[in-house]
mmCIF file of C-alpha atoms in Angstrom:
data_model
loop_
_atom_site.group_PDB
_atom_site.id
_atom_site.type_symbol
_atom_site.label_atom_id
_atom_site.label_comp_id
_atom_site.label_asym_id
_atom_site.label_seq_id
_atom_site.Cartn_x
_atom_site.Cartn_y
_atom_site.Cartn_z
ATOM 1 C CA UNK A 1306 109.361 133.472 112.593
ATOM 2 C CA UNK A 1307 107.025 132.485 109.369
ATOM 3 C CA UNK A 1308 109.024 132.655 106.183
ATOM 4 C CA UNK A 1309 107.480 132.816 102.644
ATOM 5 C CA UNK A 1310 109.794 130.246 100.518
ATOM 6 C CA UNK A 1311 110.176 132.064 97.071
ATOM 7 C CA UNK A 1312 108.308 130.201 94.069
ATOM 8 C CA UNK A 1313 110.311 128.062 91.743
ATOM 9 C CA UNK A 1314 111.200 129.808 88.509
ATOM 10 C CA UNK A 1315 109.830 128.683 85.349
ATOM 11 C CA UNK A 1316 111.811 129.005 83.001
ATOM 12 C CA UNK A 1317 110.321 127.792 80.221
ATOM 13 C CA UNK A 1318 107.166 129.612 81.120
ATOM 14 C CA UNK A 1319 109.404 132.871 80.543
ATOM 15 C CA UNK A 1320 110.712 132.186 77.698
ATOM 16 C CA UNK A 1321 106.995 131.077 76.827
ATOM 17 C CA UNK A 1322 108.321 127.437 75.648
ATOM 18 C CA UNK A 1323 107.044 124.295 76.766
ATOM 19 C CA UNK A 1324 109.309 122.406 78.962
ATOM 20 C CA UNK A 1325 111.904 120.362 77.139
ATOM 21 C CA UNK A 1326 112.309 122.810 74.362
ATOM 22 C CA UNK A 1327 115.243 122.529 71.996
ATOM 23 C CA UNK A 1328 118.202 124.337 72.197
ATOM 24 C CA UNK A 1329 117.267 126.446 68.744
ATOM 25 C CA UNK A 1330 114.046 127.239 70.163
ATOM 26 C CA UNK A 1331 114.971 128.712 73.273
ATOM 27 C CA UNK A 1332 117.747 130.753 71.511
ATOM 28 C CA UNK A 1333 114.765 131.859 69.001
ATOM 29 C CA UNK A 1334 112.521 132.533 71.731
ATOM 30 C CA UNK A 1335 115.177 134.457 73.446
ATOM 31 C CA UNK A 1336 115.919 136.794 71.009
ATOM 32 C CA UNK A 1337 112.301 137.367 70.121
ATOM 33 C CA UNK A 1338 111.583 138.447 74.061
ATOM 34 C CA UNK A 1339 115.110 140.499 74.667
ATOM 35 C CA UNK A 1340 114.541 142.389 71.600
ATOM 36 C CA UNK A 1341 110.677 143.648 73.107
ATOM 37 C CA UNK A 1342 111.938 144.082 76.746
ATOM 38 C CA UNK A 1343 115.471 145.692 76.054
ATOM 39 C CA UNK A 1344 115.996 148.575 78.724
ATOM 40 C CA UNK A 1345 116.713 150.474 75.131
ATOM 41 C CA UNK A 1346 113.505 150.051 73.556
ATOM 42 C CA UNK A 1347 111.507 153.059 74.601
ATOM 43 C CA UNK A 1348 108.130 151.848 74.504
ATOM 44 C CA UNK A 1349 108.204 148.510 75.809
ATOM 45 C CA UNK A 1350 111.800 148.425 77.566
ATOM 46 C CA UNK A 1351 111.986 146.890 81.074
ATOM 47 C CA UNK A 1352 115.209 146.308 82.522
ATOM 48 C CA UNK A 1353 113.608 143.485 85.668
ATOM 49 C CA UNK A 1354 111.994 141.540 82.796
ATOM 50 C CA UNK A 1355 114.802 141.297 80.539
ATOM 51 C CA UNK A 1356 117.196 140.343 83.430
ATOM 52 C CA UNK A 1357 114.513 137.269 83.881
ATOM 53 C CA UNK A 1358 114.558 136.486 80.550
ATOM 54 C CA UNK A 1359 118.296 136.789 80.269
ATOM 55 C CA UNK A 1360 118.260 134.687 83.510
ATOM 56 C CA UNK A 1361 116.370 131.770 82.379
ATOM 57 C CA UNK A 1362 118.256 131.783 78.691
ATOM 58 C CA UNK A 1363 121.340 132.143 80.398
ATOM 59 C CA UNK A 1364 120.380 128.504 82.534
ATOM 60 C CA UNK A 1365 118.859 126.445 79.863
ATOM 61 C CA UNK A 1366 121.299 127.103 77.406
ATOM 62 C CA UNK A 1367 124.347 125.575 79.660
ATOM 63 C CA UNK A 1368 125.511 122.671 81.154
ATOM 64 C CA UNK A 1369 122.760 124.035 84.510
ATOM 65 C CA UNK A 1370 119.892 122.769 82.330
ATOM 66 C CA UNK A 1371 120.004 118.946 83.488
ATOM 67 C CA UNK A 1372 119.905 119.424 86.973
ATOM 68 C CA UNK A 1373 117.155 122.661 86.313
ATOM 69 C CA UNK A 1374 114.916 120.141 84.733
ATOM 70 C CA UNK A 1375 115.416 117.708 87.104
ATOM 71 C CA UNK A 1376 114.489 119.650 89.615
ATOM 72 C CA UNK A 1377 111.802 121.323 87.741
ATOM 73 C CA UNK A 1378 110.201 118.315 87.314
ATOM 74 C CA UNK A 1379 110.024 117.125 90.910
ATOM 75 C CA UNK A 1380 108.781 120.540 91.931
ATOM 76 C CA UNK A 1381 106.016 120.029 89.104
ATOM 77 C CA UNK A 1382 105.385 116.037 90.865
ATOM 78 C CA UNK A 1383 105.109 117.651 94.132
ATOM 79 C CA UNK A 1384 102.627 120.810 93.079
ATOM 80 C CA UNK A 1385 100.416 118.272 90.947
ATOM 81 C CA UNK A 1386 99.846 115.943 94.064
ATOM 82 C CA UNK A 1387 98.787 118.835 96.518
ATOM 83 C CA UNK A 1388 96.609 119.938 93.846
ATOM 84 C CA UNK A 1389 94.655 117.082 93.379
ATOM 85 C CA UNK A 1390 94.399 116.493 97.767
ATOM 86 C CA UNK A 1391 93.138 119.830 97.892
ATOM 87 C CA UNK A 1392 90.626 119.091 95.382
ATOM 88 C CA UNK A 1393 87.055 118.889 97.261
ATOM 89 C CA UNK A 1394 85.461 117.527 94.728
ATOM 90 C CA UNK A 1395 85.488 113.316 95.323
ATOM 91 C CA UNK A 1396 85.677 111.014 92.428
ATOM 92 C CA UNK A 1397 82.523 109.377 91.684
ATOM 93 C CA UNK A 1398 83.603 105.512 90.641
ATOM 94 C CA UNK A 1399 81.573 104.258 87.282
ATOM 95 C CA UNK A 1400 79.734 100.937 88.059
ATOM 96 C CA UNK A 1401 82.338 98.707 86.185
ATOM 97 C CA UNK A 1402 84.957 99.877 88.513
ATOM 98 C CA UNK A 1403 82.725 98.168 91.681
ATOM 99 C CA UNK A 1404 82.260 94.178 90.871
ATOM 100 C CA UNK A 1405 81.481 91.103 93.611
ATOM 101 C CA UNK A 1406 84.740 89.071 94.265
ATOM 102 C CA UNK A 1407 83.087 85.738 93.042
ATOM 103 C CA UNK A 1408 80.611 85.421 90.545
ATOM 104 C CA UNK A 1409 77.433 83.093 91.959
ATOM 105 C CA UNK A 1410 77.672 80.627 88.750
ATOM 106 C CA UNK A 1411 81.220 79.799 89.843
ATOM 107 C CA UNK A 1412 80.551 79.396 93.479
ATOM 108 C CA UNK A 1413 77.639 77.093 92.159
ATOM 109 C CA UNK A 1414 79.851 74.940 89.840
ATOM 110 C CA UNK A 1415 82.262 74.202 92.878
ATOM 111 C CA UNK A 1416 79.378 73.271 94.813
ATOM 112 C CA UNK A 1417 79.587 76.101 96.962
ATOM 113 C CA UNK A 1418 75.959 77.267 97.257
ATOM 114 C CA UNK A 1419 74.729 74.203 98.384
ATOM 115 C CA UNK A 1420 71.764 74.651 101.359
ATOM 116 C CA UNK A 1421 73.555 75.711 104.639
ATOM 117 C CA UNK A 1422 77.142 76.276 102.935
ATOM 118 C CA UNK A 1423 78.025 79.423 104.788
ATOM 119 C CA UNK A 1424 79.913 82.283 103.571
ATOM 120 C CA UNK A 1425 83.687 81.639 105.361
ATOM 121 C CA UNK A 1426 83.233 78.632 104.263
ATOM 122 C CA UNK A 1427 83.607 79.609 100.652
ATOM 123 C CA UNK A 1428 86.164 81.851 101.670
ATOM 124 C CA UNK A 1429 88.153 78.896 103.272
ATOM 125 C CA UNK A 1430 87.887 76.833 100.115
ATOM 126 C CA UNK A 1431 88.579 79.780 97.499
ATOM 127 C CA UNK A 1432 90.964 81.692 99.487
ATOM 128 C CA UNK A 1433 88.995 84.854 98.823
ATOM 129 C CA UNK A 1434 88.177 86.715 101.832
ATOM 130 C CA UNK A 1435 86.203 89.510 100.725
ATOM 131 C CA UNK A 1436 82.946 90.531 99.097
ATOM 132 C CA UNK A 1437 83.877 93.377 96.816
ATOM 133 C CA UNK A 1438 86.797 94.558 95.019
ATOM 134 C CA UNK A 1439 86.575 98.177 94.433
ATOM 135 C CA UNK A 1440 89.092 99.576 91.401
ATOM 136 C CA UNK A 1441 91.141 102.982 91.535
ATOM 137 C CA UNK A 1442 93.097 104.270 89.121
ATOM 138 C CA UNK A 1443 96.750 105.395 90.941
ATOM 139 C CA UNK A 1444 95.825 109.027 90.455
ATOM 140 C CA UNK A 1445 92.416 108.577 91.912
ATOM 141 C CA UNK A 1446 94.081 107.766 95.199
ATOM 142 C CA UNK A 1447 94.822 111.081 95.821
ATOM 143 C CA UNK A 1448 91.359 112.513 96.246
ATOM 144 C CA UNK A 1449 88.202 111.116 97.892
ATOM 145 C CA UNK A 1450 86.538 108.333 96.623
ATOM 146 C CA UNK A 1451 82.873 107.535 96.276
ATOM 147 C CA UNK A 1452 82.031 103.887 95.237
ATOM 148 C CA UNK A 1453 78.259 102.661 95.054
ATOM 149 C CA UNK A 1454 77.996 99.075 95.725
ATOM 150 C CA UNK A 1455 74.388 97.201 94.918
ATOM 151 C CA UNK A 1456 73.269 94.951 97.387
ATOM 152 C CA UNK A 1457 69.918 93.061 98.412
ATOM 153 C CA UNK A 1458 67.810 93.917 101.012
ATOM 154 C CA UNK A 1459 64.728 92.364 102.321
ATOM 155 C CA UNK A 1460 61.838 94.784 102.968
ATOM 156 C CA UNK A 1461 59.346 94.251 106.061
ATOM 157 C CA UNK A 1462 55.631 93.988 104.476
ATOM 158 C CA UNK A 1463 53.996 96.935 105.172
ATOM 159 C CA UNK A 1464 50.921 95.888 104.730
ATOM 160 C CA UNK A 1465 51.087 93.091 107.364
ATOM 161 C CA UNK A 1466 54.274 94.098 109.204
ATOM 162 C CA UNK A 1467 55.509 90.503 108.478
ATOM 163 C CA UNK A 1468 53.077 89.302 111.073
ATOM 164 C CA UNK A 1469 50.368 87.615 109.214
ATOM 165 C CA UNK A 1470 50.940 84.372 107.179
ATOM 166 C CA UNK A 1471 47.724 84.453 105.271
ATOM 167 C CA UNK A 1472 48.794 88.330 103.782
ATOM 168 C CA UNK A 1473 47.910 88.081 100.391
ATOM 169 C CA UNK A 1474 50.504 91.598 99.877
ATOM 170 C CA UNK A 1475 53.690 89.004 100.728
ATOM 171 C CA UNK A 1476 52.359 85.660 100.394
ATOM 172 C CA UNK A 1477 52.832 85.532 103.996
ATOM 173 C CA UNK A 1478 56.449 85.912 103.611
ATOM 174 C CA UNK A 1479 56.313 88.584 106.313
ATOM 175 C CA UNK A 1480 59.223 90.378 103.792
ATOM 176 C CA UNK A 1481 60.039 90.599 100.536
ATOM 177 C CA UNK A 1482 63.616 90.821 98.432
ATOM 178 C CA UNK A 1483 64.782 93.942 96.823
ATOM 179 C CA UNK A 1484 68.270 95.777 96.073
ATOM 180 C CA UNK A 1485 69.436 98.816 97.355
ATOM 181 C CA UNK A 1486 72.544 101.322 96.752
ATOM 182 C CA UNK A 1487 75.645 101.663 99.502
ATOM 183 C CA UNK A 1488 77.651 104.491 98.957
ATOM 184 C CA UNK A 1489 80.776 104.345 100.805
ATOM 185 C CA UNK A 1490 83.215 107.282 100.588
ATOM 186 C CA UNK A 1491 87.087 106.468 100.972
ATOM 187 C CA UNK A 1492 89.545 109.563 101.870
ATOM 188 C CA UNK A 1493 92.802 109.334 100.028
ATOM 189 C CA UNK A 1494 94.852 108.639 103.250
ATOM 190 C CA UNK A 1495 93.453 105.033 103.616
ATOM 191 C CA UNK A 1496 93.552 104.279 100.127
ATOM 192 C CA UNK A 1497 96.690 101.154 99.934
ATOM 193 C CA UNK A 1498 96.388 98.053 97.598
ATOM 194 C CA UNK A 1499 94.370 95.296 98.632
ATOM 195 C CA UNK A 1500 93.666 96.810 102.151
ATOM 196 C CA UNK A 1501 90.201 95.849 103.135
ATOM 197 C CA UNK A 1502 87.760 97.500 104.516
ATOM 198 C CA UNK A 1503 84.892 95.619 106.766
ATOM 199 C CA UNK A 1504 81.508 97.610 107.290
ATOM 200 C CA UNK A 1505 78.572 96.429 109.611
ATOM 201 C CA UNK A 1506 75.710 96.503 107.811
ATOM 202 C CA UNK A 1507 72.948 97.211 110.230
ATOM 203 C CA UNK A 1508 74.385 100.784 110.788
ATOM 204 C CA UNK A 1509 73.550 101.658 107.194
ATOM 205 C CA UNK A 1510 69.387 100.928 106.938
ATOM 206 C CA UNK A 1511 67.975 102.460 104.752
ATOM 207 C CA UNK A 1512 65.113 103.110 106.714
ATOM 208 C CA UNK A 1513 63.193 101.142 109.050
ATOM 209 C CA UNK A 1514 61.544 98.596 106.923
ATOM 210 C CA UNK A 1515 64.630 97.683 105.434
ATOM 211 C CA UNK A 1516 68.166 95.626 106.068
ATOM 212 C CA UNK A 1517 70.237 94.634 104.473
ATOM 213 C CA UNK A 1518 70.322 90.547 103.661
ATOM 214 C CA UNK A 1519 74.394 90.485 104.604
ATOM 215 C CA UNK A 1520 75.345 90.892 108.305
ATOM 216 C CA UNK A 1521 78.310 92.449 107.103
ATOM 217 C CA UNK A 1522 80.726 93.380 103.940
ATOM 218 C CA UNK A 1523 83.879 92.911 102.986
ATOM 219 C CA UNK A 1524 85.429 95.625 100.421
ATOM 220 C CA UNK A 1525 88.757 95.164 99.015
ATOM 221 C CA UNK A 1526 90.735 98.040 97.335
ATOM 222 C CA UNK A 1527 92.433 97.670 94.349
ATOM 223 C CA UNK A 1528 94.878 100.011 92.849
ATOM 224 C CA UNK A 1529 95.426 100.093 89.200
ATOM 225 C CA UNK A 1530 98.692 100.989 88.360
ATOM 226 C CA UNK A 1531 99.291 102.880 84.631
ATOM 227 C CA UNK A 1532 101.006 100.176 82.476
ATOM 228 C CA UNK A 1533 103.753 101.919 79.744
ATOM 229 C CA UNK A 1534 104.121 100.027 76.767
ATOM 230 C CA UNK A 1535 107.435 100.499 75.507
ATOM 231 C CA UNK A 1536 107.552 100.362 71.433
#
């Protein structure tokens, strides 16, 4: 049989405090509330809402306040995250937060881009093995994540279907180079530090005249942890 757990009192909330309140203001507070919700006051008397406010005076005003709030706050940790799963809204990464894993001038100054260098070779030599490093803040990593990633593309000629070498439309190139937009969408339950995702490239044309000039990609995911200073 299905049982409904009982919510976790706030007590703070009753006492309408913020939590971690001094011990003045909840007495304050206290004696504003009991003195509108006294059984004895005729007009605004109620005898179940003074017992909670009596209740939650009675618990942060003694030695059961320590383990309340730590248990208060955990509840509060654990409410937060289902809130933001739930959420169907998916985060929509800025472009700065999406960046290529090695910048072309560097691969260049290493000698790396040299005519018929190939790609795991560069990865052999710098030890990187993937394309793009996507960035997520910790809290991010609890809701879906959508991260656009710009990549060229060659375009067939339409003109000449990349059959005629005399086409004045492509300079008989048969194609010509252009960039396109990959969205890729992450759910939160694969989101780990530097896991890395592989994607193959010819399932995501953007139409028929187009690939996509890499065979495949290589995204990396990278969580940023929140960094407290301490003064």
């Amino acid at each position: 049989m299905k049982t409904n757990t009982p919510p976790f009192p706030d007590y703070y909330e009753t006492l309408e405090l913020p939590f971690g309140a001094t011990a003045e203001e909840i007495r304050s507070s206290f004696r504003r509330i009991a003195k509108i919700y006294h059984p004895d006051v005729p007009t605004t008397g109620s005898e179940p809402r003074f017992l909670e406010v009596l209740k939650a005076y009675q618990i942060l005003c003694s030695a059961k306040r320590k383990f309340y709030d730590d248990a208060f706050k955990k509840f509060r940790a654990v409410e937060f995250i289902r809130d933001e799963i739930n959420r169907s809204e998916p985060i929509i990464l800025p472009p700065s937060r999406v960046s290529f894993s090695t910048g072309i001038s560097e691969l260049a100054k290493k000698g790396l881009m040299r005519k018929g260098y190939r790609t795991k070779d560069r990865r052999k030599v710098t030890g990187i093995n993937y394309d793009i490093i996507v960035q997520i803040k910790d809290r991010e990593a609890l809701r879906r994540v959508i991260a656009t990633i710009p990549l060229t593309v060659r375009i067939v000629c339409q003109v000449c279907m990349g059959g005629d070498p005399h086409c004045r439309a492509c300079d008989g190139a048969g194609s010509y180079k252009s960039s396109r937009n990959l969205k890729v969408e992450f759910p939160p339950s694969t989101l780990q530090n530097n896991r890395i995702f592989e994607f193959d490239l010819s399932k995501f044309r953007p139409d028929s005249y187009t690939h996509f000039k890499k065979k495949s990609l290589r995204v990396m995911i990278h969580i940023m942890k929140k960094i407290s200073l301490a003064v």
